[in-house]
Amino acid sequence: MIPRTRHVLEFPGGYTRTTGPVIGRFLTELRDRRLVGVRTATGRTLVPPLEYDPDTGDAVTGEFVEVGPAGTVESWSWAGSPRAGHPLDRPFAWALIRLDGADTSLLHAVDAGDVRAMRPGLRVRPRWRAERTGRVTDIECFVPEVTAMTASVRVEYTVTPGLALAHFLSGIARGVFLGSRCGSCGKVYVPYRLSCPECGVAVTEEVELPGTGTVTTFAINNLPDPRAPEVPFVSAYVLLDGADIPMIVLIGEIPAHEVREGMRVRAVWAPESGRGPSMDSVRWFAPTGEPDEEV
Amino acid sequence: MREVAVVAFAQTRHSAVDEGSSEPEMILGPLEEVRRATGLRRFGFTCSGSCDYLAGAPFSFVSALDALGAWPPISESHVEMDAAWALYEAWARLQHGDVDSALVYGFGKSSQGDLREIMTLQLDPYYLAPLGLDQVSLAALQASAVAADRAELDEIVRRSRAAGRANPHALDLPDPEGEEFEVAPLRPYDIAPITDGAAAVVLAAGDLARELCERPAWIKGVAHRIEPHYPGMRDLARSASAAAAARAAGAGKGQPDVAELHAQFSHEEVVLRRALDIPGATSVNPSGGPLAANPVMATGLIRIGEAARHVMEGRAGRAVAHAAGGPCLQHNLVAVLEGGR
């Protein structure tokens, strides 16, 4: 058994370093919430400023220029599990950021919330600490520029169904399906309507239709709907006997996978006491048990 | 230039865990092995590479001299860098002409601390270290800039680990798998394993080299180049300094049979292959490379040792070795080794 012991290497109170005039200027400006670069003799702007031009080795000029504060992400990596020493305690990106006006890139953290928000070309701005002391961490991190916002919309209305639908619903309240026959083409529409959409003429003849019909097509729905008894439920087009246009209804009292085109169905009404001028009065359509129709 | 060759190379059986040896104890085995191989007990010059921060103790390399028996006093030097740079210093020392042999060694125990955060201490203290940038986060930034194909990276790791399993000195690591990220885009297996280990090389000049070794691995060229420290001042997608070191070392003058690259992350191999212009036919990291064993501060020297071993054992006529230091391949050394009397 090898004995093991904990060993800590630490400079109590930290290790004091002088900054020199170039780095010191950058950190001083940072404390005042400004980002500056330094000009090289060849006219490039180094951010963060260095004392010597990395390309030529020449001393930089004494000219400082303000850059940013916005910049563009050039490349990035994603720290999905931040470590104790990292600048943020939630997942974030490390990024090389080309600040506007700079010719080199600043390495810093980007608080993007989600890795999917990161991409080269992303525009970011610094999030400053309230208390600044002249350290590169005076910028807590960078955050993406605002490119989208969420607006909430809510208005309330009092609506009426229109004259034709109101008439149809008054029939429903009595337990009958009201349709109308076009005087020009002879087609029977249900629900009841005031004009023929094919001929464009006013319809005057009212027809009372039976509560039986044939499924012409259907869909099995797997998303819950307040009007449906359970999930999955089947919504179907049912051509009521005597009508030329199918009506969309719920199908009930049969497993979803047994519903088929051509199936004969009849309306199942809510108890008379629960009926009113609303489609809630028709609970659903259920199979009649008759042989299927050709559709 | 004076002819200088690698005439002996030895390394520990590297370990993923702290096996209890101190650093001087770790270096004893390889030292004894190269002494036995060359028959030399004294060397004209001795140079080591190590990092005090790995052990967390100042001047820890001084105690490593206990492994040498440095009495009567020896001519000795040390670099706080990978021992590949100690080899460079020894090579330069042999150019003076007054001594003919040099012992070079490097050692490191990464298991004692958190290497990712120890490496933060090598960063510029004004702009980078205060951010708490760890080694893997920085490497991930370079991987992102390189944007290498995931299948290519996976194949690099698979090949390296398979080669490592066949190398008794390297770790036994399984084929890479898993979809999770360490720091995206790096996956845990893209990162060299934490490793303890040491290595030693003997250099000899001219006739002494021919006397000590049947097939010396002649250093036909060796050079190192560095680029700006701050990652935002560089194009991380390529390594200009590795390419410049390769040119200066004459790496392009012939096709190497073997290349040993100091790639501590899978994407670094992609960058280095391009920078060194490694032909497709060249066998890259047949030892498994750093992805199979990464005894920090010896890893670069081991690249030179492994490349030399191929030449000394007659399995390569020409080999290229590469070592790196600093964040994101900031500093690169390239050595070209050839056989022949």
XYZ file of N, CA and C in Angstrom, chain B residues 2-204:
609
model
N 28.614 19.083 -37.375
C 29.205 17.834 -36.895
C 28.149 16.725 -36.977
N 28.565 15.528 -37.368
C 27.627 14.410 -37.430
C 27.284 13.959 -36.017
N 26.000 13.938 -35.714
C 25.550 13.491 -34.389
C 24.427 12.473 -34.609
N 24.451 11.415 -33.802
C 23.434 10.377 -33.974
C 22.826 9.977 -32.640
N 21.578 9.489 -32.710
C 20.990 8.788 -31.575
C 21.580 7.383 -31.594
N 22.185 6.972 -30.466
C 22.801 5.644 -30.431
C 22.113 4.725 -29.420
N 21.251 5.270 -28.589
C 20.496 4.424 -27.657
C 19.229 5.145 -27.239
N 18.194 4.359 -26.982
C 16.913 4.910 -26.547
C 16.245 3.907 -25.613
N 15.693 4.393 -24.531
C 14.944 3.523 -23.619
C 13.807 4.318 -22.984
N 12.766 3.605 -22.621
C 11.623 4.261 -21.979
C 11.007 3.313 -20.963
N 10.230 3.882 -20.060
C 9.536 3.055 -19.068
C 8.354 2.357 -19.729
N 7.812 1.357 -19.024
C 6.486 0.863 -19.380
C 5.532 1.867 -18.753
N 4.972 2.725 -19.600
C 4.216 3.867 -19.093
C 2.942 3.406 -18.405
N 2.503 4.207 -17.453
C 1.358 3.802 -16.639
C 0.287 4.878 -16.621
N -0.955 4.444 -16.594
C -2.081 5.386 -16.539
C -2.355 5.836 -15.109
N -1.775 5.131 -14.152
C -2.012 5.487 -12.744
C -0.673 5.658 -12.024
N -0.717 6.344 -10.908
C 0.479 6.557 -10.088
C 0.882 5.222 -9.472
N 2.012 4.693 -9.891
C 2.443 3.393 -9.373
C 3.339 3.548 -8.156
N 3.514 4.797 -7.729
C 4.214 5.021 -6.468
C 5.666 5.440 -6.606
N 6.263 5.293 -7.818
C 7.663 5.713 -7.981
C 7.737 7.230 -7.982
N 8.785 7.784 -7.364
C 9.031 9.215 -7.485
C 9.618 9.472 -8.875
N 9.718 10.737 -9.258
C 10.275 11.036 -10.580
C 11.704 10.501 -10.737
N 12.604 10.741 -9.753
C 13.961 10.175 -9.916
C 13.945 8.652 -9.990
N 13.025 8.031 -9.265
C 12.943 6.566 -9.309
C 12.472 6.085 -10.679
N 11.579 6.898 -11.285
C 11.032 6.511 -12.582
C 12.097 6.523 -13.675
N 13.053 7.470 -13.542
C 14.045 7.639 -14.607
C 15.153 6.594 -14.514
N 15.287 5.939 -13.340
C 16.386 4.975 -13.132
C 16.443 3.883 -14.198
N 15.290 3.280 -14.495
C 15.248 2.161 -15.437
C 15.773 2.540 -16.818
N 15.169 3.570 -17.452
C 15.665 3.975 -18.776
C 17.144 4.386 -18.759
N 17.599 5.062 -17.683
C 19.013 5.461 -17.613
C 19.911 4.233 -17.625
N 19.546 3.259 -16.812
C 20.367 2.054 -16.721
C 20.398 1.339 -18.071
N 19.245 1.367 -18.749
C 19.155 0.668 -20.038
C 20.053 1.309 -21.102
N 20.074 2.640 -21.160
C 20.919 3.273 -22.205
C 22.394 3.191 -21.822
N 22.689 3.162 -20.529
C 24.091 2.964 -20.117
C 24.569 1.583 -20.545
N 23.695 0.603 -20.317
C 24.061 -0.773 -20.679
C 24.234 -0.887 -22.192
N 23.319 -0.271 -22.955
C 23.371 -0.381 -24.415
C 24.634 0.245 -24.983
N 25.095 1.337 -24.348
C 26.261 2.041 -24.906
C 27.544 1.684 -24.168
N 27.427 1.125 -22.982
C 28.608 0.858 -22.173
C 29.182 2.118 -21.533
N 28.493 3.241 -21.674
C 29.000 4.499 -21.098
C 28.421 4.706 -19.704
N 29.266 5.160 -18.770
C 28.793 5.549 -17.435
C 28.882 7.066 -17.271
N 29.759 7.702 -18.024
C 29.940 9.159 -17.964
C 29.654 9.732 -19.354
N 29.085 10.933 -19.381
C 28.747 11.563 -20.656
C 29.355 12.964 -20.695
N 29.681 13.406 -21.902
C 30.280 14.736 -22.031
C 29.313 15.840 -21.622
N 28.017 15.572 -21.756
C 27.002 16.573 -21.436
C 25.723 15.836 -21.065
N 24.993 16.405 -20.128
C 23.728 15.810 -19.702
C 22.660 16.892 -19.724
N 21.502 16.578 -20.264
C 20.433 17.580 -20.297
C 19.084 16.886 -20.114
N 18.223 17.473 -19.285
C 16.915 16.868 -19.021
C 15.794 17.857 -19.311
N 14.615 17.311 -19.496
C 13.415 18.132 -19.672
C 12.334 17.649 -18.722
N 11.750 18.571 -17.983
C 10.670 18.205 -17.066
C 9.918 19.466 -16.687
N 8.864 19.311 -15.896
C 8.047 20.467 -15.518
C 7.754 20.399 -14.026
N 8.221 21.405 -13.298
C 8.027 21.423 -11.845
C 6.553 21.421 -11.458
N 5.712 21.989 -12.303
C 4.295 22.085 -11.949
C 3.609 20.723 -11.927
N 4.193 19.727 -12.638
C 3.575 18.397 -12.609
C 3.641 17.822 -11.204
N 4.796 18.023 -10.530
C 4.946 17.521 -9.165
C 4.504 18.567 -8.153
N 4.413 19.833 -8.596
C 4.043 20.905 -7.679
C 5.150 21.230 -6.710
N 6.387 21.037 -7.137
C 7.525 21.302 -6.247
C 8.607 22.045 -7.023
N 9.201 23.102 -6.432
C 10.226 23.839 -7.159
C 11.509 23.030 -7.307
N 12.174 23.197 -8.436
C 13.462 22.542 -8.703
C 13.371 21.027 -8.544
N 12.226 20.458 -8.875
C 12.080 19.008 -8.710
C 13.060 18.257 -9.604
N 13.493 18.919 -10.700
C 14.420 18.228 -11.611
C 15.784 18.006 -10.974
N 16.104 18.846 -9.964
C 17.428 18.717 -9.340
C 17.551 17.358 -8.655
N 16.430 16.940 -8.018
C 16.518 15.660 -7.317
C 16.658 14.505 -8.303
N 16.222 14.735 -9.568
C 16.370 13.673 -10.567
C 17.847 13.371 -10.825
N 18.718 14.337 -10.492
C 20.161 14.108 -10.693
C 20.655 12.977 -9.807
N 19.908 12.707 -8.728
C 20.298 11.597 -7.862
C 20.320 10.275 -8.624
N 19.481 10.210 -9.650
C 19.438 8.985 -10.442
C 20.694 8.840 -11.301
N 21.418 9.957 -11.504
C 22.583 9.947 -12.403
C 23.873 9.587 -11.694
N 23.966 9.943 -10.408
C 25.256 9.843 -9.753
C 26.142 10.969 -10.284
N 25.788 12.210 -9.947
C 26.459 13.374 -10.543
C 27.708 13.766 -9.763
N 28.528 12.813 -9.422
C 29.772 13.097 -8.705
C 30.875 12.218 -9.223
N 32.081 12.692 -9.509
C 32.435 14.111 -9.473
C 31.508 14.948 -10.365
N 31.472 16.259 -10.146
C 30.486 17.111 -10.838
C 30.463 16.881 -12.345
N 29.244 16.917 -12.892
C 29.082 16.704 -14.331
C 28.639 18.006 -14.987
N 28.790 18.065 -16.294
C 28.297 19.209 -17.077
C 26.836 18.934 -17.397
N 25.955 19.750 -16.812
C 24.540 19.392 -16.855
C 23.683 20.611 -17.130
N 22.552 20.385 -17.766
C 21.601 21.473 -18.015
C 20.183 20.902 -17.993
N 19.217 21.803 -17.968
C 17.828 21.372 -17.872
C 16.961 22.348 -18.649
N 15.907 21.839 -19.279
C 14.907 22.729 -19.880
C 13.551 22.450 -19.232
N 12.819 23.517 -18.966
C 11.465 23.366 -18.427
C 10.536 23.212 -19.633
N 10.806 22.189 -20.404
C 10.117 21.935 -21.668
C 10.156 20.429 -21.885
N 9.461 19.979 -22.915
C 9.579 18.565 -23.270
C 11.049 18.259 -23.535
N 11.480 17.046 -23.152
C 12.891 16.676 -23.262
C 13.380 16.637 -24.713
N 12.472 16.735 -25.698
C 12.932 16.874 -27.086
C 13.781 18.133 -27.219
N 13.446 19.173 -26.432
C 14.238 20.407 -26.469
C 15.539 20.240 -25.690
N 15.565 19.310 -24.729
C 16.831 18.965 -24.061
C 17.740 18.280 -25.067
N 17.137 17.442 -25.922
C 17.922 16.789 -26.967
C 18.483 17.828 -27.939
N 17.665 18.838 -28.241
C 18.144 19.896 -29.139
C 19.342 20.608 -28.514
N 19.237 20.904 -27.213
C 20.352 21.592 -26.538
C 21.592 20.704 -26.544
N 21.395 19.406 -26.307
C 22.546 18.483 -26.297
C 23.172 18.398 -27.690
N 22.314 18.368 -28.711
C 22.813 18.323 -30.106
C 23.653 19.582 -30.380
N 23.124 20.736 -29.951
C 23.855 21.993 -30.153
C 25.174 21.970 -29.367
N 25.131 21.410 -28.161
C 26.343 21.337 -27.323
C 27.404 20.477 -28.010
N 26.967 19.378 -28.645
C 27.922 18.486 -29.321
C 28.534 19.167 -30.550
N 27.857 20.167 -31.070
C 28.420 20.895 -32.214
C 29.694 21.646 -31.828
N 29.874 21.933 -30.525
C 31.079 22.651 -30.097
C 32.346 21.852 -30.392
N 32.225 20.525 -30.392
C 33.380 19.720 -30.794
C 34.259 19.239 -29.661
N 34.040 19.729 -28.440
C 34.933 19.344 -27.343
C 34.431 18.128 -26.578
N 33.176 17.764 -26.740
C 32.666 16.534 -26.129
C 31.972 15.711 -27.216
N 31.912 14.397 -26.996
C 31.407 13.510 -28.047
C 30.135 12.760 -27.668
N 29.741 12.820 -26.392
C 28.548 12.065 -25.994
C 27.653 12.934 -25.128
N 26.375 12.646 -25.182
C 25.415 13.389 -24.353
C 24.291 12.461 -23.937
N 23.890 12.635 -22.686
C 22.738 11.901 -22.157
C 21.555 12.869 -22.074
N 20.421 12.439 -22.593
C 19.216 13.277 -22.575
C 18.090 12.456 -21.947
N 17.349 13.067 -21.042
C 16.212 12.328 -20.492
C 15.076 13.275 -20.130
N 13.905 12.689 -20.052
C 12.719 13.469 -19.686
C 11.777 12.584 -18.896
N 10.988 13.213 -18.052
C 10.103 12.419 -17.194
C 8.920 13.272 -16.754
N 7.841 12.603 -16.434
C 6.677 13.344 -15.947
C 5.650 12.416 -15.345
N 5.055 12.890 -14.265
C 3.962 12.143 -13.620
C 2.714 13.019 -13.659
N 1.908 12.841 -14.698
C 0.685 13.647 -14.826
C -0.386 13.188 -13.854
N -0.214 11.990 -13.294
C -1.273 11.415 -12.458
C -1.443 12.150 -11.130
N -0.474 12.999 -10.776
C -0.504 13.578 -9.429
C -1.420 14.785 -9.303
N -1.749 15.400 -10.425
C -2.598 16.601 -10.361
C -3.628 16.563 -11.470
N -4.197 17.703 -11.772
C -5.161 17.807 -12.858
C -4.447 18.468 -14.034
N -3.989 17.616 -14.972
C -3.146 18.121 -16.067
C -3.816 19.255 -16.847
N -5.139 19.129 -17.046
C -5.851 20.160 -17.813
C -5.674 21.520 -17.170
N -5.672 21.554 -15.825
C -5.557 22.850 -15.149
C -4.106 23.232 -14.879
N -3.247 22.236 -14.718
C -1.819 22.558 -14.582
C -1.352 23.264 -15.855
N -1.844 22.817 -16.995
C -1.437 23.419 -18.275
C -1.927 24.866 -18.401
N -2.944 25.240 -17.642
C -3.403 26.639 -17.644
C -2.281 27.553 -17.158
N -1.404 27.005 -16.293
C -0.328 27.818 -15.724
C 0.725 28.194 -16.764
N 0.730 27.531 -17.927
C 1.695 27.910 -18.966
C 1.174 29.071 -19.811
N -0.071 29.485 -19.556
C -0.670 30.506 -20.421
C -0.282 31.910 -19.984
N -0.378 32.810 -20.929
C -0.179 34.232 -20.674
C -1.057 34.640 -19.475
N -0.439 35.257 -18.438
C -1.182 35.506 -17.194
C -2.138 36.694 -17.261
N -2.088 37.467 -18.336
C -2.920 38.676 -18.414
C -4.244 38.389 -19.121
N -4.156 37.737 -20.271
C -5.325 37.610 -21.132
C -5.958 36.222 -21.098
N -5.149 35.175 -20.858
C -5.668 33.812 -21.007
C -5.885 33.094 -19.674
N -4.854 33.072 -18.833
C -4.969 32.294 -17.587
C -6.158 32.737 -16.721
N -6.442 34.065 -16.613
C -7.581 34.454 -15.745
C -8.926 33.896 -16.202
N -9.006 33.486 -17.469
C -10.272 32.935 -17.952
C -10.467 31.495 -17.490
N -9.412 30.916 -16.907
C -9.537 29.519 -16.477
C -9.542 28.569 -17.658
N -8.911 29.006 -18.755
C -8.859 28.177 -19.963
C -8.029 26.930 -19.687
N -8.638 25.778 -19.769
C -7.881 24.553 -19.554
C -7.373 24.029 -20.893
N -6.470 23.063 -20.813
C -5.788 22.554 -22.006
C -6.773 21.979 -23.031
N -7.778 21.251 -22.555
C -8.699 20.601 -23.489
C -9.610 21.628 -24.165
N -10.023 22.659 -23.416
C -10.861 23.705 -24.024
C -10.105 24.416 -25.145
N -8.820 24.696 -24.905
C -8.011 25.347 -25.933
C -7.856 24.447 -27.150
N -7.575 23.167 -26.900
C -7.406 22.234 -28.017
C -8.710 22.120 -28.804
N -9.842 22.172 -28.096
C -11.134 22.071 -28.781
C -11.349 23.257 -29.709
N -10.839 24.434 -29.311
C -10.936 25.605 -30.202
C -10.155 25.343 -31.488
N -8.969 24.725 -31.339
C -8.189 24.425 -32.543
C -8.905 23.353 -33.375
N -9.454 22.339 -32.706
C -10.171 21.286 -33.431
C -11.328 21.889 -34.223
N -11.991 22.878 -33.621
C -13.109 23.533 -34.299
C -12.621 24.292 -35.530
N -11.457 24.951 -35.396
C -10.913 25.699 -36.540
C -10.462 24.745 -37.649
N -9.934 23.578 -37.263
C -9.462 22.598 -38.255
C -10.656 21.963 -38.967
N -11.737 21.719 -38.197
C -12.976 21.145 -38.747
C -12.709 19.875 -39.545
N -11.903 18.983 -38.979
C -11.586 17.729 -39.668
C -12.806 16.823 -39.664
N -12.818 15.931 -40.632
C -13.895 14.954 -40.762
C -13.880 14.013 -39.554
N -15.043 13.791 -38.958
C -15.132 12.942 -37.759
C -14.613 11.528 -38.043
N -14.923 10.988 -39.218
C -14.481 9.629 -39.552
C -12.950 9.568 -39.605
N -12.325 10.626 -40.108
C -10.861 10.671 -40.190
C -10.265 10.694 -38.772
N -10.876 11.493 -37.890
C -10.382 11.580 -36.508
C -10.553 10.241 -35.789
N -11.712 9.618 -35.975
C -11.958 8.325 -35.337
C -10.928 7.300 -35.797
N -10.598 7.338 -37.081
C -9.640 6.377 -37.629
C -8.246 6.627 -37.042
N -7.893 7.896 -36.829
C -6.602 8.223 -36.209
C -6.536 7.620 -34.807
N -7.612 7.771 -34.047
C -7.624 7.242 -32.678
C -7.608 5.712 -32.708
N -8.412 5.138 -33.594
C -8.480 3.671 -33.681
C -7.099 3.099 -34.009
N -6.445 3.699 -35.028
C -5.130 3.220 -35.453
C -4.101 3.398 -34.330
N -4.143 4.563 -33.652
C -3.169 4.847 -32.598
C -3.332 3.878 -31.437
N -4.572 3.648 -31.040
C -4.803 2.771 -29.885
C -4.450 1.322 -30.216
N -4.744 0.897 -31.456
C -4.390 -0.472 -31.853
C -2.864 -0.619 -31.821
N -2.156 0.382 -32.349
C -0.688 0.335 -32.336
C -0.174 0.359 -30.900
N -0.838 1.118 -30.039
C -0.432 1.198 -28.637
C -0.582 -0.144 -27.930
N -1.655 -0.870 -28.282
C -1.857 -2.183 -27.648
C -0.738 -3.149 -28.043
N -0.150 -2.921 -29.238
C 0.937 -3.788 -29.696
C 2.289 -3.321 -29.159
N 2.322 -2.172 -28.501
C 3.577 -1.601 -27.984
C 3.622 -1.828 -26.475
N 4.575 -2.633 -25.997
C 4.576 -2.962 -24.554
C 4.773 -1.742 -23.659
N 5.281 -0.642 -24.203
C 5.508 0.549 -23.382
C 4.269 1.441 -23.284
N 3.328 1.262 -24.219
C 2.154 2.148 -24.265
C 0.998 1.531 -23.485
N -0.071 2.320 -23.325
C -1.233 1.864 -22.555
C -2.107 0.950 -23.419
N -2.885 0.115 -22.742
C -3.863 -0.726 -23.446
C -5.199 -0.012 -23.409
N -5.547 0.617 -24.514
C -6.799 1.373 -24.570
C -7.710 0.736 -25.611
N -9.021 0.690 -25.336
C -9.939 0.030 -26.269
C -10.172 0.881 -27.516
N -10.777 0.270 -28.521
C -11.168 1.038 -29.707
C -12.093 2.163 -29.270
N -12.010 3.309 -29.953
C -12.823 4.448 -29.508
C -14.304 4.195 -29.726
N -15.105 4.615 -28.769
C -16.558 4.584 -28.969
C -17.210 5.598 -28.041
N -18.447 5.940 -28.360
C -19.193 6.903 -27.548
C -19.439 8.175 -28.329
N -20.576 8.774 -28.057
C -21.000 9.959 -28.815
C -20.865 11.232 -27.983
N -20.513 11.085 -26.694
C -20.514 12.279 -25.843
C -19.267 13.138 -26.130
N -19.362 14.418 -25.766
C -18.255 15.344 -25.965
C -17.588 15.653 -24.628
N -16.285 15.872 -24.684
C -15.593 16.397 -23.501
C -15.775 17.913 -23.532
N -15.135 18.558 -24.515
C -15.455 19.943 -24.882
C -15.651 19.877 -26.394
N -16.865 20.086 -26.848
C -17.168 19.897 -28.271
C -16.297 20.836 -29.106
N -15.720 20.352 -30.234
C -15.986 19.059 -30.892
C -15.111 17.888 -30.416
N -14.397 18.008 -29.318
C -13.532 16.906 -28.878
C -14.326 15.883 -28.067
N -14.148 14.632 -28.429
C -14.697 13.544 -27.634
C -13.606 13.072 -26.663
N -13.995 12.385 -25.572
C -12.969 11.968 -24.603
C -11.822 11.192 -25.254
N -12.124 10.374 -26.258
C -11.057 9.540 -26.835
C -10.159 10.304 -27.809
N -10.523 11.544 -28.144
C -9.639 12.377 -28.982
C -8.452 12.906 -28.190
N -8.493 12.722 -26.871
C -7.537 13.354 -25.966
C -6.521 12.315 -25.499
N -5.221 12.684 -25.515
C -4.185 11.755 -25.059
C -4.450 11.382 -23.606
N -4.169 10.111 -23.251
C -4.465 9.667 -21.884
C -3.478 10.241 -20.870
N -3.940 10.401 -19.637
C -3.055 10.768 -18.535
C -2.062 9.612 -18.343
N -0.770 9.939 -18.321
C 0.262 8.895 -18.323
C 1.447 9.321 -17.466
N 1.998 8.389 -16.730
C 3.274 8.606 -16.034
C 4.356 7.852 -16.803
N 5.521 8.475 -16.940
C 6.594 7.755 -17.629
C 7.836 8.589 -17.835
N 8.873 7.949 -18.333
C 10.152 8.604 -18.545
C 10.848 7.956 -19.725
N 11.835 8.668 -20.267
C 12.595 8.131 -21.399
C 13.995 8.728 -21.393
N 14.924 8.018 -22.000
C 16.311 8.498 -22.096
C 16.877 8.186 -23.469
N 17.735 9.077 -23.943
C 18.380 8.937 -25.250
C 19.859 9.246 -25.055
N 20.711 8.523 -25.771
C 22.130 8.898 -25.801
C 22.460 9.378 -27.208
N 23.096 10.552 -27.252
C 23.592 11.095 -28.519
C 25.105 10.912 -28.541
N 25.629 10.613 -29.717
C 27.086 10.543 -29.847
C 27.484 11.137 -31.185
